[in-house]
Short mmCIF file of C-alpha atoms in Angstrom, two decimals:
data_model
loop_
_atom_site.label_atom_id
_atom_site.label_comp_id
_atom_site.label_asym_id
_atom_site.label_seq_id
_atom_site.Cartn_x
_atom_site.Cartn_y
_atom_site.Cartn_z
CA MET A 1 4.97 -78.68 42.73
CA ARG A 2 4.73 -77.16 45.66
CA LEU A 3 6.61 -73.45 46.60
CA SER A 4 8.58 -73.20 49.63
CA LEU A 5 7.46 -69.48 51.57
CA ALA A 6 10.75 -67.79 50.12
CA GLN A 7 9.93 -68.50 46.45
CA GLY A 8 5.81 -67.96 46.90
CA LEU A 9 7.03 -64.68 48.59
CA ALA A 10 9.53 -63.66 45.61
CA LEU A 11 6.69 -65.15 43.03
CA ARG A 12 4.42 -62.14 44.91
CA SER A 13 7.04 -59.46 44.85
CA LEU A 14 7.49 -60.08 40.88
CA CYS A 15 3.74 -60.43 40.39
CA LEU A 16 3.09 -57.35 41.77
CA SER A 17 6.12 -55.73 39.74
CA CYS A 18 4.38 -57.38 36.31
CA MET A 19 0.83 -55.31 38.17
CA SER A 20 2.84 -52.26 38.39
CA SER A 21 4.48 -52.35 35.02
CA ILE A 22 1.05 -52.89 33.63
CA VAL A 23 -1.05 -49.92 35.52
CA ARG A 24 2.14 -47.71 34.54
CA GLY A 25 1.47 -48.40 30.97
CA ALA A 26 -1.92 -47.70 31.58
CA ASP A 27 -1.30 -44.13 32.05
CA PHE A 28 2.26 -44.34 29.44
CA ASP A 29 2.64 -40.74 27.93
CA GLY A 30 4.01 -42.37 25.02
CA LEU A 31 7.48 -40.56 25.70
CA GLY A 32 6.04 -37.27 24.39
CA ASP A 33 5.36 -38.90 20.79
CA LEU A 34 2.88 -37.57 18.89
CA GLU A 35 2.48 -40.70 16.76
CA ALA A 36 1.28 -42.75 20.23
CA PRO A 37 -2.60 -43.48 19.73
CA GLY A 38 -4.28 -40.40 20.83
CA ALA A 39 -1.70 -38.49 21.63
CA LEU A 40 -2.40 -35.92 19.32
CA ALA A 41 -5.64 -35.23 20.42
CA ALA A 42 -4.60 -35.40 23.70
CA ALA A 43 -2.29 -32.73 23.56
CA ALA A 44 -4.67 -30.25 21.73
CA ARG A 45 -7.23 -30.74 24.26
CA LEU A 46 -4.34 -30.23 27.03
CA LEU A 47 -3.47 -27.08 24.92
CA ALA A 48 -6.82 -25.34 23.26
CA ASN A 49 -8.42 -22.25 24.19
CA THR A 50 -11.99 -22.43 25.34
CA HIS A 51 -12.50 -22.06 21.19
CA ASN A 52 -10.81 -25.09 20.89
CA GLU A 53 -7.80 -23.12 19.38
CA LEU A 54 -3.96 -23.94 19.19
CA VAL A 55 -1.09 -22.77 18.15
CA VAL A 56 1.73 -25.41 16.36
CA LEU A 57 5.28 -24.25 16.25
CA ALA A 58 7.89 -26.46 15.21
CA THR A 59 12.05 -26.27 15.95
CA GLY A 60 15.27 -27.58 15.22
CA PRO A 61 17.95 -28.88 17.52
CA ASP A 62 20.77 -26.09 16.34
CA ALA A 63 21.21 -23.21 18.75
CA THR A 64 20.30 -21.03 16.77
CA SER A 65 16.86 -22.90 16.25
CA ILE A 66 16.14 -23.39 19.87
CA GLN A 67 17.15 -18.97 20.72
CA MET A 68 14.43 -18.39 18.07
CA VAL A 69 11.79 -20.73 19.35
CA ASN A 70 12.58 -19.39 22.99
CA ASN A 71 12.10 -15.82 21.26
CA THR A 72 9.12 -16.73 19.75
CA LEU A 73 7.47 -18.45 22.81
CA VAL A 74 8.32 -15.23 24.86
CA SER A 75 6.65 -13.09 22.37
CA LEU A 76 3.45 -15.79 22.65
CA GLU A 77 3.34 -15.38 26.21
CA GLY A 78 3.31 -12.12 25.66
CA VAL A 79 -0.42 -12.57 24.17
CA GLY A 80 -0.69 -15.21 26.41
CA LEU A 81 -0.82 -18.04 24.02
CA ARG A 82 2.07 -19.79 25.23
CA ARG A 83 -0.37 -21.97 27.45
CA HIS A 84 -1.66 -22.63 23.80
CA THR A 85 1.06 -23.43 22.00
CA LEU A 86 2.02 -27.16 21.31
CA LEU A 87 5.85 -26.80 20.22
CA LEU A 88 7.16 -30.20 18.13
CA ALA A 89 10.43 -30.79 18.54
CA ASP A 90 12.47 -32.60 15.86
CA SER A 91 13.48 -35.90 18.32
CA TRP A 92 12.47 -36.86 21.67
CA THR A 93 16.30 -35.24 22.83
CA THR A 94 15.54 -32.13 21.71
CA CYS A 95 12.45 -31.96 23.58
CA ARG A 96 14.52 -33.34 26.88
CA ALA A 97 17.58 -31.37 26.78
CA LEU A 98 17.21 -27.88 25.13
CA LEU A 99 13.05 -27.09 25.18
CA ALA A 100 10.91 -25.91 28.39
CA PRO A 101 8.02 -28.31 28.55
CA PRO A 102 5.22 -28.89 27.53
CA CYS A 103 7.45 -30.16 24.21
CA TRP A 104 6.14 -32.94 21.66
CA TRP A 105 7.68 -34.96 19.25
CA SER A 106 6.73 -37.27 16.43
CA SER A 107 8.74 -40.36 16.04
CA ARG A 108 7.36 -40.22 12.66
CA THR A 109 9.62 -37.37 11.69
CA LEU A 110 12.48 -38.20 9.07
CA ARG A 111 15.88 -38.42 10.54
CA LYS A 112 17.60 -38.82 6.98
CA PRO A 113 16.69 -37.83 3.52
CA PRO A 114 14.07 -40.13 2.30
CA SER A 115 14.96 -40.09 -1.32
CA ASP A 116 17.89 -39.13 -4.45
CA SER A 117 16.27 -36.38 -5.59
CA ARG A 118 17.72 -33.11 -6.43
CA THR A 119 15.32 -31.56 -3.85
CA MET A 120 16.97 -34.16 -1.17
CA THR A 121 20.48 -33.81 -2.31
CA MET A 122 20.68 -29.91 -2.49
CA PHE A 123 18.42 -28.43 0.06
CA TRP A 124 17.89 -31.40 2.66
CA ASP A 125 18.25 -29.55 6.39
CA TRP A 126 16.15 -30.11 9.49
CA ARG A 127 12.79 -27.63 8.14
CA PHE A 128 12.58 -30.61 5.41
CA ARG A 129 11.76 -33.21 8.41
CA PHE A 130 8.76 -31.13 9.40
CA TYR A 131 7.24 -30.09 5.97
CA PHE A 132 4.88 -33.13 5.57
CA ILE A 133 4.75 -34.08 9.42
CA LYS A 134 3.39 -30.08 10.62
CA LYS A 135 0.69 -30.81 7.45
CA LEU A 136 -0.10 -33.46 8.45
CA TYR A 137 -0.94 -32.85 11.54
CA ILE A 138 -2.80 -29.75 10.81
CA ALA A 139 -5.24 -31.87 9.11
CA SER A 140 -5.83 -34.14 11.07
CA LEU A 141 -6.54 -31.75 14.17
CA VAL A 142 -8.67 -29.95 11.96
CA ARG A 143 -10.52 -33.63 11.33
CA HIS A 144 -10.43 -33.76 15.55
CA GLY A 145 -12.53 -30.38 15.54
CA PHE A 146 -9.88 -27.67 16.57
CA ALA A 147 -8.64 -24.76 15.17
CA VAL A 148 -4.66 -24.59 14.30
CA LEU A 149 -2.66 -21.25 13.66
CA GLN A 150 0.50 -23.09 12.64
CA ALA A 151 3.10 -20.55 12.12
CA ASP A 152 7.10 -20.53 11.45
CA THR A 153 9.43 -19.33 14.42
CA ASP A 154 10.53 -16.45 12.58
CA THR A 155 7.46 -14.41 13.72
CA VAL A 156 6.83 -11.77 16.37
CA TRP A 157 3.44 -11.85 17.84
CA VAL A 158 1.69 -8.40 18.88
CA HIS A 159 -1.56 -9.04 19.21
CA ASP A 160 -3.39 -11.95 20.02
CA PRO A 161 -5.26 -12.78 16.11
CA PHE A 162 -7.69 -15.36 17.16
CA PRO A 163 -10.13 -12.85 17.83
CA MET A 164 -9.82 -11.59 14.40
CA LEU A 165 -9.70 -14.99 12.20
CA ARG A 166 -12.83 -15.77 14.36
CA ALA A 167 -14.40 -12.87 12.69
CA MET A 168 -13.34 -13.93 9.09
CA GLN A 169 -16.25 -16.08 8.97
CA GLY A 170 -17.03 -17.66 5.84
CA SER A 171 -12.86 -19.19 5.08
CA SER A 172 -12.04 -22.39 6.92
CA ILE A 173 -8.25 -21.54 5.85
CA ILE A 174 -6.49 -17.81 6.35
CA ALA A 175 -3.00 -17.93 4.85
CA MET A 176 -0.48 -15.34 4.92
CA LYS A 177 -0.75 -13.49 2.10
CA ASP A 178 2.70 -13.91 0.12
CA THR A 179 4.08 -12.45 -3.90
CA ALA A 180 3.00 -15.63 -5.36
CA LEU A 181 0.07 -16.71 -2.98
CA ALA A 182 0.25 -17.92 -0.06
CA ASN A 183 2.87 -18.32 2.34
CA ALA A 184 3.48 -21.35 4.38
CA GLY A 185 4.94 -20.32 7.26
CA VAL A 186 1.39 -19.08 8.94
CA VAL A 187 -1.58 -20.73 8.06
CA TYR A 188 -4.68 -21.43 9.98
CA ALA A 189 -7.10 -24.02 9.46
CA ARG A 190 -10.65 -24.61 11.18
CA PRO A 191 -13.44 -26.80 10.77
CA GLY A 192 -15.47 -25.70 7.22
CA SER A 193 -16.28 -27.71 3.89
CA ALA A 194 -15.28 -31.55 3.19
CA ALA A 195 -13.53 -29.08 0.23
CA ALA A 196 -11.34 -27.19 2.54
CA GLN A 197 -10.39 -30.54 4.27
CA ARG A 198 -9.36 -32.21 1.34
CA LEU A 199 -7.15 -28.81 0.01
CA LEU A 200 -5.22 -29.91 3.74
CA ASP A 201 -5.52 -33.28 3.07
CA ASP A 202 -3.69 -32.94 -0.77
CA VAL A 203 -1.27 -30.43 0.53
CA ALA A 204 0.02 -33.12 3.21
CA TRP A 205 0.00 -35.55 0.78
CA ARG A 206 2.12 -33.60 -1.99
CA VAL A 207 4.97 -33.49 0.02
CA GLN A 208 4.94 -36.87 1.42
CA LEU A 209 5.05 -38.03 -2.57
CA PHE A 210 7.96 -36.02 -3.29
CA GLN A 211 10.05 -36.10 -0.21
CA ASN A 212 9.34 -40.01 -0.76
CA TRP A 213 8.90 -40.88 -4.59
CA PRO A 214 10.53 -38.88 -7.24
CA GLU A 215 10.14 -41.48 -9.71
CA VAL A 216 6.55 -40.54 -10.17
CA VAL A 217 7.00 -37.51 -11.55
CA PRO A 218 7.41 -38.25 -15.08
CA GLU A 219 3.99 -39.29 -14.57
CA ILE A 220 2.74 -36.09 -13.96
CA VAL A 221 5.09 -33.93 -16.01
CA PRO A 222 5.96 -35.47 -19.29
CA PHE A 223 8.91 -33.94 -20.13
CA ALA A 224 10.93 -34.50 -16.93
CA LYS A 225 14.16 -36.06 -16.94
CA PRO A 226 16.07 -38.08 -14.07
CA PRO A 227 17.37 -37.07 -11.72
CA TYR A 228 14.12 -35.53 -10.76
CA TYR A 229 14.38 -32.33 -9.25
CA ALA A 230 10.81 -33.30 -7.32
CA ASN A 231 10.16 -30.15 -5.18
CA SER A 232 8.71 -31.41 -2.15
CA ASP A 233 8.68 -27.76 -0.42
CA ASP A 234 4.90 -27.34 1.43
CA GLN A 235 4.66 -23.41 0.18
CA THR A 236 5.08 -24.70 -3.44
CA LEU A 237 2.57 -27.43 -3.34
CA LEU A 238 0.10 -25.51 -0.73
CA ASN A 239 -0.10 -23.19 -3.62
CA ASP A 240 -0.65 -25.45 -6.55
CA ALA A 241 -3.11 -27.32 -3.76
CA ILE A 242 -5.32 -23.91 -3.74
CA VAL A 243 -5.55 -23.73 -6.98
CA SER A 244 -6.85 -26.91 -7.61
CA ALA A 245 -9.27 -26.49 -4.50
CA VAL A 246 -10.39 -23.00 -6.59
CA THR A 247 -10.56 -23.89 -9.85
CA GLY A 248 -11.12 -27.89 -9.51
CA ASN A 249 -8.80 -29.35 -11.47
CA ARG A 250 -6.07 -30.48 -9.76
CA THR A 251 -2.84 -28.82 -11.00
CA PHE A 252 0.93 -29.73 -9.73
CA LEU A 253 2.15 -27.34 -12.19
CA GLY A 254 3.48 -24.34 -10.10
CA SER A 255 5.06 -26.28 -7.79
CA THR A 256 6.67 -29.40 -10.06
CA ALA A 257 6.23 -28.77 -13.37
CA ARG A 258 8.02 -25.54 -13.24
CA TYR A 259 11.30 -27.00 -11.23
CA GLU A 260 11.54 -30.06 -13.75
CA ALA A 261 12.17 -27.42 -15.93
CA LYS A 262 15.36 -25.41 -16.24
CA ASN A 263 16.29 -23.51 -13.26
CA ARG A 264 20.29 -22.96 -12.00
CA TYR A 265 19.55 -26.21 -10.04
CA ASN A 266 18.40 -27.96 -13.09
CA PRO A 267 20.39 -26.82 -16.24
CA ASP A 268 18.89 -29.83 -18.61
CA GLY A 269 14.98 -28.98 -18.49
CA PRO A 270 13.16 -27.45 -20.97
CA ALA A 271 12.91 -23.24 -20.47
CA TRP A 272 9.57 -22.80 -18.70
CA ASP A 273 8.10 -20.27 -20.29
CA SER A 274 8.60 -22.49 -23.70
CA THR A 275 6.17 -25.52 -21.85
CA ALA A 276 2.59 -25.74 -23.27
CA GLU A 277 2.77 -26.28 -18.96
CA SER A 278 3.68 -22.72 -18.72
CA HIS A 279 0.45 -21.17 -20.84
CA ILE A 280 -1.94 -23.87 -19.20
CA TRP A 281 -0.53 -22.83 -15.79
CA ARG A 282 -0.96 -19.37 -16.26
CA ARG A 283 -5.06 -19.60 -17.51
CA GLN A 284 -5.78 -21.84 -14.16
CA LEU A 285 -4.17 -18.89 -12.53
CA SER A 286 -6.49 -16.03 -14.12
CA LYS A 287 -9.36 -18.87 -13.87
CA MET A 288 -8.52 -18.71 -10.23
CA TYR A 289 -8.14 -14.86 -9.67
CA LYS A 290 -11.43 -14.04 -11.63
CA ARG A 291 -13.15 -15.63 -8.81
CA GLN A 292 -11.68 -13.81 -6.36
CA ARG A 293 -13.73 -11.58 -3.76
CA SER A 294 -13.44 -8.89 -1.21
CA ARG A 295 -14.29 -8.96 2.22
CA THR A 296 -13.99 -6.74 4.93
CA VAL A 297 -12.91 -7.25 8.86
CA THR A 298 -12.64 -4.76 11.88
CA VAL A 299 -9.20 -5.50 13.73
CA PRO A 300 -10.15 -6.10 17.49
CA TRP A 301 -7.33 -4.14 18.60
CA ASP A 302 -7.96 -0.78 17.72
CA SER A 303 -11.33 -0.93 16.02
CA ARG A 304 -9.63 0.01 11.83
CA SER A 305 -11.75 -1.49 9.72
CA THR A 306 -9.31 -3.37 6.70
CA ARG A 307 -9.72 -5.69 3.54
CA TYR A 308 -9.17 -8.89 2.69
CA ALA A 309 -9.44 -11.52 -0.37
CA ILE A 310 -11.21 -14.61 -0.98
CA LEU A 311 -10.93 -17.31 -2.78
CA PRO A 312 -14.02 -19.12 -3.17
CA LEU A 313 -13.23 -23.22 -3.51
CA HIS A 314 -15.16 -24.78 -5.91
CA GLY A 315 -18.24 -26.78 -5.62
CA ALA A 316 -18.25 -26.06 -1.40
CA ASN A 317 -20.03 -22.66 0.52
CA ASP A 318 -15.82 -22.42 1.74
CA SER A 319 -13.07 -20.42 0.48
CA VAL A 320 -9.42 -19.63 1.48
CA ALA A 321 -8.58 -16.07 2.85
CA LEU A 322 -5.30 -14.22 2.05
CA ALA A 323 -5.08 -12.47 5.41
CA PRO A 324 -4.83 -8.60 5.29
CA ARG A 325 -1.57 -6.87 6.95
CA ALA A 326 -3.39 -6.21 10.20
CA LEU A 327 -3.23 -10.23 10.80
CA PHE A 328 -0.15 -11.54 9.46
CA ALA A 329 2.50 -9.34 7.92
CA HIS A 330 5.82 -9.67 6.24
CA LEU A 331 8.19 -6.67 7.17
CA PRO A 332 8.52 -3.65 8.09
CA TYR A 333 7.07 -4.35 11.61
CA ASP A 334 4.56 -1.66 12.17
CA PRO A 335 2.76 -2.93 16.17
CA ARG A 336 -0.60 -2.85 15.10
CA ASN A 337 -0.13 -6.31 13.19
CA ALA A 338 -1.13 -8.87 14.93
CA VAL A 339 1.65 -11.42 13.84
CA THR A 340 5.12 -10.40 11.69
CA HIS A 341 7.07 -12.53 9.72
CA LEU A 342 10.48 -12.34 8.99
CA THR A 343 10.70 -13.46 6.09
CA ALA A 344 12.42 -10.54 4.37
CA ALA A 345 14.89 -10.49 7.02
CA ARG A 346 17.71 -13.43 4.73
CA GLY A 347 19.26 -15.68 7.63
CA PHE A 348 20.06 -15.59 11.06
CA LYS A 349 21.78 -12.89 11.90
CA ALA A 350 19.36 -10.02 9.69
CA LYS A 351 16.34 -11.98 12.05
CA VAL A 352 18.65 -11.31 15.38
CA SER A 353 19.13 -7.51 13.81
CA THR A 354 16.05 -7.01 13.19
CA LEU A 355 14.53 -8.13 16.43
CA GLN A 356 17.13 -6.27 18.39
CA LYS A 357 15.94 -3.14 16.91
CA ILE A 358 11.95 -3.34 17.56
CA GLY A 359 12.96 -4.59 21.44
CA MET A 360 11.63 -8.06 20.71
CA TRP A 361 15.14 -10.15 21.30
CA ASN A 362 14.90 -13.03 24.09
CA PRO A 363 16.81 -15.57 22.91
CA ASN A 364 17.01 -17.58 26.53
CA GLY A 365 13.43 -17.73 27.00
CA LEU A 366 11.35 -17.00 29.57
CA PRO A 367 12.55 -16.49 32.72
CA LYS A 368 12.50 -19.36 34.94
CA GLY A 369 9.07 -20.10 36.79
CA ALA A 370 7.63 -17.72 33.85
CA GLU A 371 6.22 -20.18 31.27
CA GLY A 372 2.87 -20.27 30.51
CA THR A 373 1.71 -23.34 32.13
CA PRO A 374 -1.14 -25.34 30.64
CA PRO A 375 -4.63 -24.86 31.75
CA ALA A 376 -5.65 -27.57 34.34
CA SER A 377 -8.53 -29.52 32.17
CA SER A 378 -10.72 -33.14 33.29
CA ASP A 379 -9.63 -34.13 29.59
CA GLU A 380 -7.11 -37.01 29.58
CA HIS A 381 -4.07 -35.46 29.98
CA HIS A 382 -0.67 -35.88 27.56
CA LYS A 383 2.73 -34.48 29.31
CA GLY A 384 5.81 -33.97 27.11
CA PRO A 385 8.60 -36.22 28.38
CA THR A 386 10.74 -34.86 31.65
CA ARG A 387 13.20 -31.59 30.92
CA LYS A 388 16.88 -33.00 31.95
CA GLY A 389 19.41 -30.53 31.75
CA ALA A 390 18.17 -27.50 29.99
CA GLY A 391 19.74 -23.70 30.86
CA ALA A 392 17.85 -21.37 32.93
CA LYS A 393 15.61 -19.49 31.46
CA GLY A 394 14.18 -21.87 29.75
CA GLY A 395 16.47 -21.77 26.49
CA ALA A 396 18.84 -24.17 25.21
CA ALA A 397 20.77 -25.56 27.94
CA LYS A 398 24.53 -22.90 28.20
CA GLY A 399 23.26 -22.30 24.19
CA GLY A 400 24.39 -25.71 23.32
CA ALA A 401 23.05 -28.07 20.45
CA ALA A 402 21.16 -31.25 21.35
CA LYS A 403 23.66 -34.37 20.68
CA GLY A 404 24.19 -34.20 17.03
CA GLY A 405 23.23 -30.83 16.38
CA ALA A 406 25.66 -28.28 15.98
CA ALA A 407 27.08 -25.72 19.38
CA LYS A 408 27.30 -22.05 19.11
CA GLY A 409 25.14 -21.16 16.50
CA GLY A 410 26.07 -23.81 13.79
CA ALA A 411 23.82 -25.65 11.46
CA ALA A 412 22.62 -29.19 12.21
CA LYS A 413 24.13 -32.21 10.98
CA GLY A 414 23.09 -32.61 7.84
CA GLY A 415 22.32 -28.79 7.14
CA ALA A 416 21.36 -27.26 4.02
CA LYS A 417 24.30 -27.15 1.28
CA LYS A 418 22.93 -24.04 -0.59
CA ARG A 419 20.10 -21.69 -0.13
CA TRP A 420 16.63 -23.28 -0.62
CA SER A 421 15.40 -21.70 -4.00
CA GLY A 422 12.38 -23.60 -4.10
CA ARG A 423 9.76 -21.05 -3.08
CA PRO A 424 8.99 -17.94 -4.93
CA SER A 425 10.37 -15.27 -3.74
CA ASP A 426 10.02 -13.82 0.16
CA ALA A 427 10.01 -10.19 -0.74
CA PRO A 428 7.36 -8.10 0.95
CA GLU A 429 3.44 -7.67 -1.24
CA GLU A 430 2.91 -4.14 0.05
#
């Protein structure tokens, strides 16, 4: 079959168009989706400092969340870490419309409650979308050779914490101290022992297990009855994973069994103190704390010496450290501390009031053009999606929320129905 000149030119044009698409595909950035092949490691290579360290933040789409993350990014810029921060949004839409680049998202992030557990039914909000994906990505980044500081967005950064973290040798995981044990809102992890890597993997596994499969609970907790609470809060699960890694015996008692017992959201279970599990749990905690040791570190920015606790990991020359206040602190605010977590200020208004009192409330983010620019690198660059429709100064577009979120500071659609009580008290420990 012979083609006319016009047909030949048309076919040539079509082939060139196809080739152009193929070439573009070779450089395709995956829409900023960290689930795209190689995207997570590429983003980390782009953002990490010379010590292979980076910060990870996550945010939802509602106006209050955007204001809070904008404020935290200003705080990070003040200590030179904005350019080393991986900002993870709940969706491509949030990245595109509301946040200053660079911004990433994950197509694996939950879009709706994955089960009908009591936890998912009563407390579902955007935070639950991230509990698994954050822990999964931390474990994956550490496996790729990066040191990761994952932090909540209600944090104030006054000093770069990385030099002090580097000085705390012998601990591959360093977590903020809390009343129960560790606070999952500020956790640092770096490459170390196989035991530490297993701990990180264990936390991610537990979160997704109980989010998706509440029916497995009675296999772990014999007295549990449906509907199962199936606690999937990352903090209580982290603490049980730490107890497991330190004692050498996997336990689900503090995070799972405890919440299948009677409480105000689960009135049908047995009284916790009456169960054999509660007594075993106390013995496990006692065994863990008998292994606790004390260490001393010098605070780089003011040269004072401070002590902190380590929990040696079973069968490994490694440990989990509970950070001193000079590194990760609860309120009250003290400018001598590197990072302050506002957990004790309950609710958005209380957090804003606290930030205003210390002169660190910047809800509109950095002035336009002042955002930290990721350092140039010869590595494969991963770019976030093009920013469109964002308001001036790198903040939310006119203070509004992404489509599907709530404007004027309201909670995102499907937000929490009740205050989440899955975690132990967030009151500061002095």
